[in-house]
Amino acid sequence: MRSTAAPGRRWRAAPSGSRCAAPRRGSSRCWRRGTARSSPAAPARCWRCAACNLAETDLSFDCLPRMARAGSVAALFEATRGWGLIDHNLVAADTAGAIGHLVRARVPRRGRENGWLPVPGWTGAHDWQGWVEAMPVVIDPPGGVIVTANNRVVADDHPDYLCTDCHPAYRARRIAERIAATGRFAPADAAALHADTLSPHAALLQARLAALPVPEDTGAAALRRGCSAGTGRWRRGRRRRRAGWRCAGR
């Protein structure tokens, strides 16, 4: 691959190769692929991307035999070291009564700006700075309860940037509330928890609507009243859709 350097700059060599794809229909297509550390190769026509599964040899499958032989939560979590196939919330329990939660992944150490928009890949200012060594993990937390529902697992001021988009904490909070109210948790309680029909964010919507002035449009005003009066619970076979909104419990 060839590129033109900015004045006073020297580009590093960019090794290249070719890849081809043969679709079921149509002719085969080939393209050239290059690897560059600090230079944009033909920036008008190429993208420079960094991906965990391309940065180093993935050893995820090497973890599987170790995981199968693990005899405790701690041993299981240690066996996943090097897992990079895809990130997971790994929740485990062992026969000794220990429980744990681990974010199983290999995540590069990089700035938060890398998670929002494309950044200049040829300056070196946004390069990865190694890998996050200490992923979030907890074993036998106080209270003996672990809740995870795709919610954010670390605070925003955590020293390492792990992700940008997480599901809101409504589900996790609701689960924690139900468990706290249940006391000693039994299998039947798990079934009831999965069948919970309360929509926690409906209360947030109702609070926001209550703070707004009543709209002059009669249809909008009726929709506001309907959503504000909802119980926040879903009922099978009873749904109301208007103007793209679905009001819980109406």
Coordinates of N, CA, C and O in Angstrom, one line a residue, residues 37-216:
R37 N 0.4 0.9 11.3 CA 0.3 1.4 12.7 C 0.0 2.9 12.8 O -0.8 3.3 13.6
S38 N 0.8 3.7 12.1 CA 0.6 5.1 12.2 C 0.4 5.9 11.0 O 0.8 7.0 10.9
S39 N -0.1 5.3 9.9 CA -0.3 6.0 8.7 C -1.6 5.6 8.0 O -2.0 4.5 8.1
P40 N -2.2 6.6 7.4 CA -3.4 6.2 6.7 C -3.0 5.9 5.3 O -2.4 6.6 4.6
A41 N -3.3 4.7 4.9 CA -2.9 4.2 3.5 C -4.0 4.6 2.6 O -5.1 4.2 2.7
A42 N -3.6 5.5 1.6 CA -4.6 6.0 0.7 C -5.8 6.5 1.4 O -6.9 5.9 1.3
P43 N -5.8 7.5 2.2 CA -6.9 7.9 3.1 C -8.2 8.2 2.4 O -9.2 8.0 3.0
A44 N -8.2 8.5 1.2 CA -9.4 8.8 0.5 C -10.2 7.5 0.1 O -11.4 7.6 -0.1
R45 N -9.5 6.4 0.2 CA -10.2 5.2 -0.3 C -10.2 4.1 0.8 O -10.8 3.0 0.6
C46 N -9.4 4.2 1.9 CA -9.3 3.2 2.9 C -9.6 3.6 4.2 O -9.6 4.8 4.6
W47 N -10.0 2.7 5.1 CA -10.3 2.9 6.5 C -9.2 2.2 7.3 O -8.7 1.1 6.9
R48 N -8.8 2.8 8.4 CA -7.9 2.1 9.3 C -8.8 1.7 10.5 O -9.3 2.6 11.2
C49 N -8.9 0.4 10.8 CA -9.7 0.0 11.9 C -8.9 -0.9 12.9 O -7.9 -1.5 12.5
A50 N -9.3 -0.9 14.1 CA -8.6 -1.7 15.1 C -9.7 -2.5 15.8 O -10.7 -2.0 16.2
A51 N -9.5 -3.8 15.9 CA -10.4 -4.8 16.4 C -9.7 -5.8 17.3 O -8.6 -6.2 16.9
C52 N -10.3 -6.1 18.4 CA -9.6 -7.1 19.3 C -9.4 -8.4 18.7 O -8.3 -9.0 18.9
N53 N -10.3 -8.9 17.8 CA -10.1 -10.2 17.2 C -9.1 -10.2 16.1 O -8.7 -11.3 15.6
L54 N -8.6 -9.0 15.7 CA -7.6 -8.9 14.7 C -6.2 -8.5 15.3 O -5.2 -8.7 14.6
A55 N -6.3 -7.9 16.5 CA -5.0 -7.4 17.0 C -4.0 -8.5 17.4 O -2.8 -8.3 17.2
E56 N -4.5 -9.5 18.0 CA -3.7 -10.7 18.4 C -4.4 -12.0 18.1 O -5.6 -12.0 17.9
T57 N -3.7 -13.1 18.2 CA -4.3 -14.4 18.0 C -5.3 -14.6 19.1 O -5.0 -14.5 20.3
D58 N -6.6 -14.9 18.8 CA -7.6 -15.2 19.8 C -7.4 -16.5 20.4 O -7.3 -17.6 19.7
L59 N -7.4 -16.6 21.7 CA -7.2 -17.8 22.5 C -8.4 -18.2 23.3 O -8.3 -19.0 24.2
S60 N -9.6 -17.8 22.8 CA -10.8 -18.1 23.6 C -11.0 -19.6 23.7 O -11.4 -20.1 24.8
F61 N -10.9 -20.3 22.6 CA -11.2 -21.7 22.7 C -10.2 -22.5 23.6 O -10.5 -23.6 24.1
D62 N -9.0 -21.9 23.8 CA -8.0 -22.6 24.7 C -8.5 -22.5 26.1 O -8.1 -23.2 27.0
C63 N -9.4 -21.5 26.4 CA -10.0 -21.4 27.8 C -10.9 -22.5 28.1 O -11.1 -22.8 29.3
L64 N -11.6 -23.0 27.1 CA -12.7 -24.0 27.4 C -12.3 -25.2 28.2 O -13.0 -25.6 29.1
P65 N -11.2 -25.9 27.8 CA -10.8 -27.0 28.7 C -10.5 -26.7 30.1 O -10.9 -27.4 31.0
R66 N -9.9 -25.5 30.3 CA -9.6 -25.1 31.7 C -10.9 -24.8 32.4 O -11.0 -25.1 33.6
M67 N -11.8 -24.2 31.7 CA -13.1 -23.8 32.4 C -13.9 -25.1 32.7 O -14.5 -25.2 33.8
A68 N -13.8 -26.1 31.9 CA -14.5 -27.4 32.2 C -13.9 -28.1 33.4 O -14.7 -28.8 34.1
R69 N -12.7 -27.9 33.7 CA -12.0 -28.5 34.8 C -12.0 -27.7 36.1 O -11.6 -28.2 37.1
A70 N -12.5 -26.5 36.0 CA -12.5 -25.6 37.2 C -13.4 -26.2 38.3 O -14.5 -26.6 38.1
G71 N -12.9 -26.1 39.5 CA -13.6 -26.6 40.7 C -14.2 -25.6 41.6 O -14.8 -26.0 42.6
S72 N -14.0 -24.3 41.2 CA -14.6 -23.3 42.1 C -14.8 -22.1 41.2 O -14.4 -22.0 40.1
V73 N -15.5 -21.1 41.8 CA -15.8 -19.8 41.1 C -14.5 -19.1 40.7 O -14.3 -18.7 39.6
A74 N -13.6 -19.1 41.7 CA -12.3 -18.4 41.5 C -11.5 -19.1 40.4 O -10.9 -18.4 39.6
A75 N -11.5 -20.4 40.4 CA -10.8 -21.2 39.4 C -11.4 -21.0 38.0 O -10.7 -20.9 37.0
L76 N -12.7 -20.9 38.0 CA -13.4 -20.7 36.7 C -13.0 -19.3 36.1 O -12.7 -19.2 34.9
F77 N -13.0 -18.3 37.0 CA -12.7 -17.0 36.5 C -11.3 -16.9 36.0 O -10.9 -16.3 35.0
E78 N -10.4 -17.6 36.7 CA -9.0 -17.6 36.3 C -8.8 -18.3 35.0 O -8.0 -18.0 34.2
A79 N -9.6 -19.4 34.8 CA -9.5 -20.1 33.5 C -9.9 -19.3 32.3 O -9.6 -19.7 31.2
T80 N -10.7 -18.3 32.5 CA -11.1 -17.5 31.4 C -10.1 -16.4 30.9 O -10.3 -15.7 30.0
R81 N -9.0 -16.4 31.6 CA -8.0 -15.4 31.3 C -7.5 -15.6 29.8 O -7.1 -16.7 29.5
G82 N -7.6 -14.5 29.0 CA -7.3 -14.6 27.6 C -8.5 -14.7 26.7 O -8.4 -14.7 25.5
W83 N -9.7 -14.9 27.3 CA -10.9 -15.0 26.5 C -11.2 -13.6 25.8 O -11.3 -12.6 26.4
G84 N -11.3 -13.7 24.5 CA -11.5 -12.5 23.7 C -12.5 -12.6 22.6 O -12.7 -11.7 21.8
L85 N -13.2 -13.7 22.6 CA -14.1 -14.0 21.5 C -15.3 -13.0 21.5 O -15.6 -12.4 20.5
I86 N -15.9 -12.8 22.6 CA -16.9 -11.8 22.8 C -17.1 -11.5 24.3 O -16.7 -12.4 25.1
D87 N -17.5 -10.3 24.6 CA -17.6 -10.0 26.0 C -18.9 -10.6 26.6 O -19.9 -10.6 25.9
H88 N -18.8 -11.0 27.9 CA -19.9 -11.6 28.5 C -20.0 -11.1 30.0 O -19.0 -10.8 30.6
N89 N -21.2 -11.1 30.5 CA -21.4 -11.1 32.0 C -21.4 -12.5 32.4 O -22.4 -13.2 32.2
L90 N -20.4 -13.0 33.0 CA -20.3 -14.4 33.4 C -20.6 -14.5 34.9 O -19.9 -13.9 35.8
V91 N -21.7 -15.1 35.2 CA -22.2 -15.3 36.6 C -22.1 -16.8 36.9 O -22.5 -17.7 36.1
A92 N -21.5 -17.1 38.1 CA -21.2 -18.5 38.4 C -21.5 -18.8 39.9 O -21.5 -17.9 40.7
A93 N -21.7 -20.1 40.2 CA -21.8 -20.5 41.5 C -21.1 -21.9 41.6 O -21.1 -22.6 40.6
D94 N -20.6 -22.2 42.8 CA -20.0 -23.6 42.9 C -20.6 -24.4 44.0 O -21.5 -23.8 44.8
T95 N -20.2 -25.6 44.2 CA -20.8 -26.5 45.2 C -20.5 -26.1 46.6 O -21.1 -26.6 47.5
A96 N -19.5 -25.3 46.8 CA -19.1 -24.8 48.1 C -19.9 -23.6 48.6 O -19.8 -23.2 49.7
G97 N -20.8 -23.1 47.7 CA -21.7 -22.0 48.1 C -21.2 -20.7 47.6 O -21.8 -19.6 47.9
A98 N -20.1 -20.6 46.9 CA -19.5 -19.3 46.5 C -20.3 -18.9 45.2 O -20.7 -19.7 44.4
I99 N -20.5 -17.6 45.0 CA -21.0 -17.0 43.8 C -20.1 -15.9 43.3 O -19.3 -15.3 44.1
G100 N -20.2 -15.6 42.1 CA -19.3 -14.5 41.5 C -19.8 -14.0 40.2 O -20.7 -14.6 39.5
H101 N -19.3 -12.8 39.8 CA -19.7 -12.2 38.6 C -18.4 -11.6 38.0 O -17.6 -10.9 38.7
L102 N -18.2 -11.9 36.7 CA -17.0 -11.5 36.0 C -17.4 -10.9 34.6 O -18.2 -11.6 33.9
V103 N -16.8 -9.8 34.2 CA -17.0 -9.4 32.9 C -15.8 -10.0 32.1 O -14.7 -9.7 32.2
R104 N -16.2 -11.1 31.4 CA -15.2 -11.9 30.7 C -14.9 -11.3 29.3 O -15.8 -11.4 28.4
A105 N -13.8 -10.7 29.1 CA -13.5 -10.1 27.8 C -12.0 -9.6 27.8 O -11.4 -9.5 28.9
R106 N -11.5 -9.4 26.7 CA -10.2 -8.7 26.5 C -10.6 -7.3 25.9 O -11.1 -7.2 24.8
V107 N -10.3 -6.3 26.7 CA -10.6 -4.9 26.3 C -9.4 -4.1 26.2 O -8.6 -4.1 27.1
P108 N -9.1 -3.4 25.1 CA -7.9 -2.5 25.0 C -8.1 -1.3 25.9 O -9.2 -0.8 26.1
R109 N -7.0 -0.8 26.4 CA -7.0 0.4 27.1 C -6.9 1.6 26.1 O -5.9 1.7 25.4
R110 N -8.0 2.3 26.1 CA -8.0 3.5 25.1 C -8.9 4.6 25.7 O -9.6 4.4 26.7
G111 N -8.8 5.7 25.0 CA -9.6 6.8 25.5 C -11.1 6.7 25.2 O -11.5 5.9 24.3
R112 N -11.9 7.4 25.9 CA -13.4 7.4 25.7 C -13.8 7.8 24.4 O -14.8 7.4 23.9
E113 N -13.0 8.7 23.7 CA -13.4 9.2 22.4 C -13.4 8.1 21.4 O -14.1 8.2 20.4
N114 N -12.7 7.0 21.6 CA -12.8 5.9 20.7 C -14.1 5.2 20.6 O -14.4 4.5 19.7
G115 N -14.9 5.4 21.6 CA -16.2 4.7 21.6 C -17.4 5.5 21.0 O -18.5 5.0 21.0
W116 N -17.1 6.7 20.6 CA -18.2 7.6 20.1 C -18.1 7.8 18.6 O -19.1 7.6 17.9
L117 N -17.0 8.3 18.1 CA -16.8 8.6 16.7 C -15.5 8.2 16.1 O -14.6 7.9 16.9
P118 N -15.4 8.1 14.8 CA -14.1 7.7 14.3 C -13.1 8.8 14.7 O -13.4 10.0 14.8
V119 N -11.8 8.4 14.9 CA -10.8 9.3 15.3 C -9.6 9.1 14.4 O -9.5 8.1 13.7
P120 N -8.8 10.1 14.3 CA -7.6 10.0 13.3 C -6.7 8.8 13.7 O -6.2 8.8 14.9
G121 N -6.5 7.9 12.8 CA -5.7 6.8 13.1 C -4.3 6.9 12.7 O -3.5 6.0 13.0
W122 N -3.9 8.0 12.1 CA -2.6 8.2 11.6 C -1.7 9.1 12.5 O -0.5 9.2 12.2
T123 N -2.3 9.6 13.6 CA -1.5 10.5 14.4 C -0.8 9.8 15.6 O 0.2 10.3 16.1
G124 N -1.3 8.6 15.9 CA -0.8 7.9 17.1 C -1.4 8.4 18.4 O -1.3 7.8 19.5
A125 N -2.2 9.5 18.4 CA -2.7 10.1 19.6 C -3.8 9.2 20.2 O -4.1 9.3 21.4
H126 N -4.5 8.4 19.4 CA -5.6 7.6 19.8 C -5.3 6.1 19.8 O -6.2 5.3 19.9
D127 N -4.1 5.7 19.7 CA -3.7 4.3 19.7 C -4.0 3.6 21.0 O -4.1 4.3 22.1
W128 N -4.2 2.4 21.0 CA -4.4 1.6 22.2 C -3.2 1.6 23.0 O -2.1 1.6 22.5
Q129 N -3.4 1.6 24.3 CA -2.2 1.6 25.3 C -2.3 0.2 26.0 O -2.5 0.2 27.2
G130 N -2.1 -0.8 25.3 CA -2.1 -2.1 25.9 C -3.5 -2.6 26.2 O -4.5 -2.2 25.5
W131 N -3.7 -3.5 27.2 CA -4.9 -4.1 27.5 C -5.3 -3.9 28.9 O -4.5 -3.7 29.8
V132 N -6.6 -3.8 29.2 CA -7.1 -3.7 30.6 C -6.9 -5.0 31.3 O -7.4 -6.1 30.9
E133 N -6.0 -5.0 32.3 CA -5.6 -6.2 33.0 C -6.7 -6.6 34.0 O -6.9 -7.8 34.3
A134 N -7.3 -5.7 34.7 CA -8.2 -6.0 35.8 C -9.6 -5.7 35.4 O -10.1 -4.6 35.5
M135 N -10.3 -6.7 34.8 CA -11.7 -6.6 34.5 C -12.6 -6.6 35.7 O -12.2 -7.2 36.7
P136 N -13.7 -6.0 35.7 CA -14.6 -6.0 36.8 C -15.0 -7.4 37.3 O -15.4 -8.3 36.5
V137 N -14.8 -7.7 38.6 CA -15.1 -9.0 39.1 C -15.5 -8.9 40.6 O -15.0 -8.0 41.3
V138 N -16.4 -9.7 41.0 CA -16.8 -9.8 42.4 C -17.1 -11.2 42.8 O -17.7 -12.0 42.0
I139 N -16.6 -11.7 43.9 CA -16.9 -13.0 44.4 C -17.4 -12.9 45.8 O -16.9 -12.2 46.7
D140 N -18.5 -13.5 46.1 CA -19.2 -13.5 47.4 C -19.4 -12.1 47.9 O -18.9 -11.7 49.0
P141 N -20.2 -11.3 47.2 CA -20.4 -9.9 47.7 C -21.2 -9.8 48.9 O -22.0 -10.8 49.3
P142 N -21.2 -8.7 49.7 CA -22.0 -8.6 50.9 C -23.5 -8.7 50.5 O -23.9 -8.1 49.5
G143 N -24.2 -9.4 51.3 CA -25.6 -9.6 51.0 C -25.9 -10.9 50.3 O -27.0 -11.4 50.2
G144 N -24.8 -11.5 49.6 CA -25.0 -12.7 48.9 C -25.9 -12.7 47.7 O -26.5 -13.7 47.3
V145 N -26.0 -11.5 47.0 CA -26.8 -11.4 45.9 C -26.0 -10.7 44.7 O -25.3 -9.7 45.0
I146 N -26.2 -11.2 43.5 CA -25.6 -10.6 42.4 C -26.7 -10.4 41.3 O -27.5 -11.3 41.0
V147 N -26.8 -9.2 40.8 CA -27.8 -8.8 39.8 C -27.1 -8.3 38.6 O -26.3 -7.4 38.7
T148 N -27.4 -8.8 37.5 CA -26.9 -8.2 36.2 C -28.0 -8.4 35.2 O -28.6 -9.4 35.0
A149 N -28.3 -7.3 34.5 CA -29.3 -7.2 33.5 C -28.9 -6.3 32.3 O -29.6 -5.4 31.9
N150 N -27.6 -6.5 31.8 CA -27.0 -5.7 30.8 C -26.9 -4.3 31.2 O -26.8 -3.4 30.3
N151 N -26.8 -4.0 32.5 CA -26.6 -2.7 33.0 C -25.2 -2.3 33.1 O -24.3 -3.2 32.9
R152 N -24.8 -1.1 33.3 CA -23.5 -0.7 33.4 C -22.8 -1.3 34.7 O -23.5 -1.3 35.8
V153 N -21.6 -1.9 34.6 CA -21.1 -2.6 35.6 C -20.0 -1.8 36.4 O -19.6 -2.3 37.5
V154 N -19.6 -0.7 35.9 CA -18.7 0.2 36.6 C -19.2 1.6 36.6 O -19.9 2.0 35.7
A155 N -18.7 2.5 37.5 CA -19.1 3.9 37.5 C -18.4 4.6 36.3 O -17.4 4.2 35.8
D156 N -19.0 5.7 36.0 CA -18.4 6.5 34.9 C -17.0 7.0 35.1 O -16.3 7.3 34.2
D157 N -16.7 7.1 36.4 CA -15.3 7.6 36.7 C -14.3 6.5 36.9 O -13.2 6.6 37.4
H158 N -14.7 5.3 36.4 CA -13.8 4.1 36.5 C -12.5 4.5 35.7 O -12.6 5.1 34.6
P159 N -11.3 4.1 36.1 CA -10.1 4.5 35.4 C -10.0 3.9 34.0 O -9.3 4.5 33.2
D160 N -10.6 2.8 33.7 CA -10.6 2.2 32.4 C -11.9 2.4 31.7 O -13.0 2.1 32.3
Y161 N -11.9 2.8 30.4 CA -13.1 2.9 29.6 C -13.4 1.5 29.1 O -12.6 0.9 28.4
L162 N -14.6 1.0 29.4 CA -15.0 -0.3 29.0 C -16.0 -0.3 27.9 O -16.0 -1.1 27.0
C163 N -17.0 0.6 28.0 CA -18.0 0.6 26.9 C -18.8 2.0 26.9 O -18.6 2.8 27.9
T164 N -19.5 2.2 25.9 CA -20.3 3.4 25.8 C -21.8 3.2 26.1 O -22.4 3.9 26.9
D165 N -22.4 2.2 25.4 CA -23.8 2.0 25.5 C -24.1 0.8 26.4 O -23.6 -0.3 26.2
C166 N -24.9 1.0 27.4 CA -25.4 0.0 28.3 C -26.9 0.1 28.4 O -27.4 1.3 28.3
H167 N -27.6 -0.9 28.8 CA -29.0 -0.8 29.0 C -29.2 0.0 30.3 O -28.4 0.0 31.2
P168 N -30.3 0.8 30.4 CA -30.6 1.5 31.6 C -30.7 0.5 32.8 O -30.9 -0.6 32.6
A169 N -30.5 1.1 34.0 CA -30.5 0.3 35.2 C -31.9 -0.1 35.7 O -32.0 -0.7 36.8
Y170 N -33.0 0.2 35.0 CA -34.3 -0.1 35.5 C -34.5 -1.6 35.8 O -35.0 -1.9 36.9
R171 N -34.1 -2.4 34.9 CA -34.3 -3.9 35.1 C -33.5 -4.4 36.3 O -34.0 -5.1 37.1
A172 N -32.3 -4.0 36.4 CA -31.4 -4.4 37.5 C -32.0 -3.9 38.8 O -32.0 -4.7 39.8
R173 N -32.4 -2.7 38.9 CA -33.0 -2.2 40.1 C -34.3 -2.9 40.5 O -34.5 -3.2 41.7
R174 N -35.1 -3.2 39.5 CA -36.4 -3.9 39.8 C -36.1 -5.3 40.3 O -36.7 -5.8 41.3
I175 N -35.1 -6.0 39.7 CA -34.8 -7.3 40.1 C -34.2 -7.3 41.6 O -34.6 -8.1 42.4
A176 N -33.4 -6.3 41.9 CA -32.8 -6.2 43.2 C -33.9 -5.9 44.2 O -33.9 -6.5 45.3
E177 N -34.9 -5.1 43.9 CA -36.0 -4.8 44.8 C -36.8 -6.0 45.0 O -37.2 -6.3 46.2
R178 N -37.1 -6.8 44.0 CA -37.9 -8.0 44.2 C -37.2 -9.0 45.1 O -37.8 -9.7 45.9
I179 N -35.9 -9.2 44.9 CA -35.1 -10.1 45.7 C -35.1 -9.7 47.1 O -35.3 -10.5 48.1
A180 N -34.9 -8.4 47.3 CA -34.8 -7.9 48.7 C -36.2 -8.0 49.4 O -36.2 -8.3 50.6
A181 N -37.3 -7.9 48.7 CA -38.6 -8.0 49.3 C -39.0 -9.5 49.5 O -39.8 -9.8 50.4
T182 N -38.3 -10.4 48.8 CA -38.7 -11.8 48.9 C -38.1 -12.5 50.1 O -38.7 -13.4 50.7
G183 N -36.9 -12.0 50.5 CA -36.3 -12.7 51.6 C -35.5 -13.9 51.1 O -34.7 -13.8 50.2
R184 N -35.8 -15.1 51.7 CA -35.1 -16.3 51.2 C -35.7 -16.7 49.8 O -36.9 -16.9 49.7
F185 N -34.8 -16.7 48.9 CA -35.2 -16.9 47.5 C -35.4 -18.4 47.2 O -34.5 -19.2 47.5
A186 N -36.5 -18.7 46.5 CA -36.7 -20.1 46.1 C -37.0 -20.2 44.6 O -37.2 -19.2 44.0
P187 N -36.9 -21.5 44.1 CA -37.1 -21.6 42.6 C -38.4 -21.0 42.1 O -38.5 -20.4 41.0
A188 N -39.5 -21.1 42.9 CA -40.8 -20.5 42.5 C -40.7 -19.0 42.4 O -41.3 -18.3 41.6
D189 N -39.8 -18.4 43.3 CA -39.6 -16.9 43.2 C -38.9 -16.5 41.9 O -39.2 -15.4 41.4
A190 N -38.0 -17.4 41.4 CA -37.4 -17.1 40.1 C -38.4 -17.0 39.0 O -38.3 -16.2 38.1
A191 N -39.3 -18.0 39.0 CA -40.3 -18.0 38.0 C -41.2 -16.7 38.1 O -41.5 -16.1 37.0
A192 N -41.6 -16.3 39.3 CA -42.4 -15.1 39.4 C -41.6 -13.9 39.0 O -42.2 -12.9 38.4
L193 N -40.3 -13.9 39.2 CA -39.5 -12.7 38.8 C -39.4 -12.6 37.3 O -39.5 -11.5 36.7
H194 N -39.3 -13.7 36.6 CA -39.3 -13.7 35.2 C -40.7 -13.3 34.6 O -40.7 -12.8 33.5
A195 N -41.7 -13.5 35.3 CA -43.1 -13.2 34.9 C -43.5 -11.8 35.4 O -44.7 -11.4 35.2
D196 N -42.6 -11.0 36.0 CA -43.0 -9.7 36.4 C -43.4 -8.8 35.3 O -42.7 -8.7 34.3
T197 N -44.6 -8.2 35.4 CA -45.1 -7.3 34.4 C -44.9 -5.8 34.6 O -45.4 -5.0 33.8
L198 N -44.3 -5.5 35.7 CA -44.1 -4.0 36.0 C -43.0 -3.5 35.0 O -42.0 -4.0 34.9
S199 N -43.4 -2.3 34.4 CA -42.4 -1.6 33.6 C -41.8 -0.5 34.4 O -42.5 0.6 34.5
P200 N -40.6 -0.6 34.9 CA -40.1 0.4 35.8 C -40.0 1.8 35.2 O -40.2 2.8 35.8
H201 N -39.6 1.8 33.9 CA -39.4 3.2 33.3 C -40.8 3.8 32.9 O -40.8 5.0 32.5
A202 N -41.9 3.1 33.1 CA -43.2 3.8 32.9 C -43.4 4.9 33.9 O -43.9 6.0 33.6
A203 N -42.9 4.7 35.2 CA -43.0 5.7 36.2 C -42.2 6.9 35.9 O -42.6 8.1 36.1
L204 N -41.1 6.7 35.2 CA -40.2 7.8 34.8 C -40.9 8.6 33.7 O -41.0 9.9 33.8
L205 N -41.6 7.9 32.8 CA -42.3 8.6 31.7 C -43.5 9.4 32.3 O -43.7 10.6 31.9
Q206 N -44.2 8.8 33.3 CA -45.3 9.5 33.9 C -44.9 10.7 34.6 O -45.5 11.8 34.6
A207 N -43.7 10.7 35.3 CA -43.2 11.8 36.0 C -42.9 13.0 35.1 O -43.1 14.1 35.3
R208 N -42.3 12.6 33.9 CA -41.9 13.6 33.0 C -43.2 14.2 32.3 O -43.2 15.5 32.1
L209 N -44.2 13.4 32.1 CA -45.4 14.0 31.5 C -46.1 14.9 32.5 O -46.7 15.9 32.1
A210 N -46.1 14.5 33.8 CA -46.7 15.4 34.8 C -46.1 16.7 34.9 O -46.7 17.7 35.3
A211 N -44.8 16.8 34.6 CA -44.1 18.1 34.7 C -44.3 19.0 33.5 O -43.9 20.2 33.5
L212 N -44.9 18.5 32.4 CA -45.2 19.3 31.2 C -46.5 19.9 31.3 O -47.5 19.4 31.9
P213 N -46.7 21.0 30.6 CA -48.0 21.6 30.5 C -49.0 20.8 29.7 O -48.6 20.0 28.8
V214 N -50.3 20.9 30.0 CA -51.3 20.1 29.2 C -51.3 20.6 27.8 O -51.4 21.8 27.5
P215 N -51.1 19.8 26.8 CA -51.1 20.2 25.4 C -52.5 20.7 25.0 O -53.5 20.3 25.4
E216 N -52.4 21.7 24.0 CA -53.7 22.2 23.5 C -54.4 21.2 22.6 O -55.6 21.2 22.5

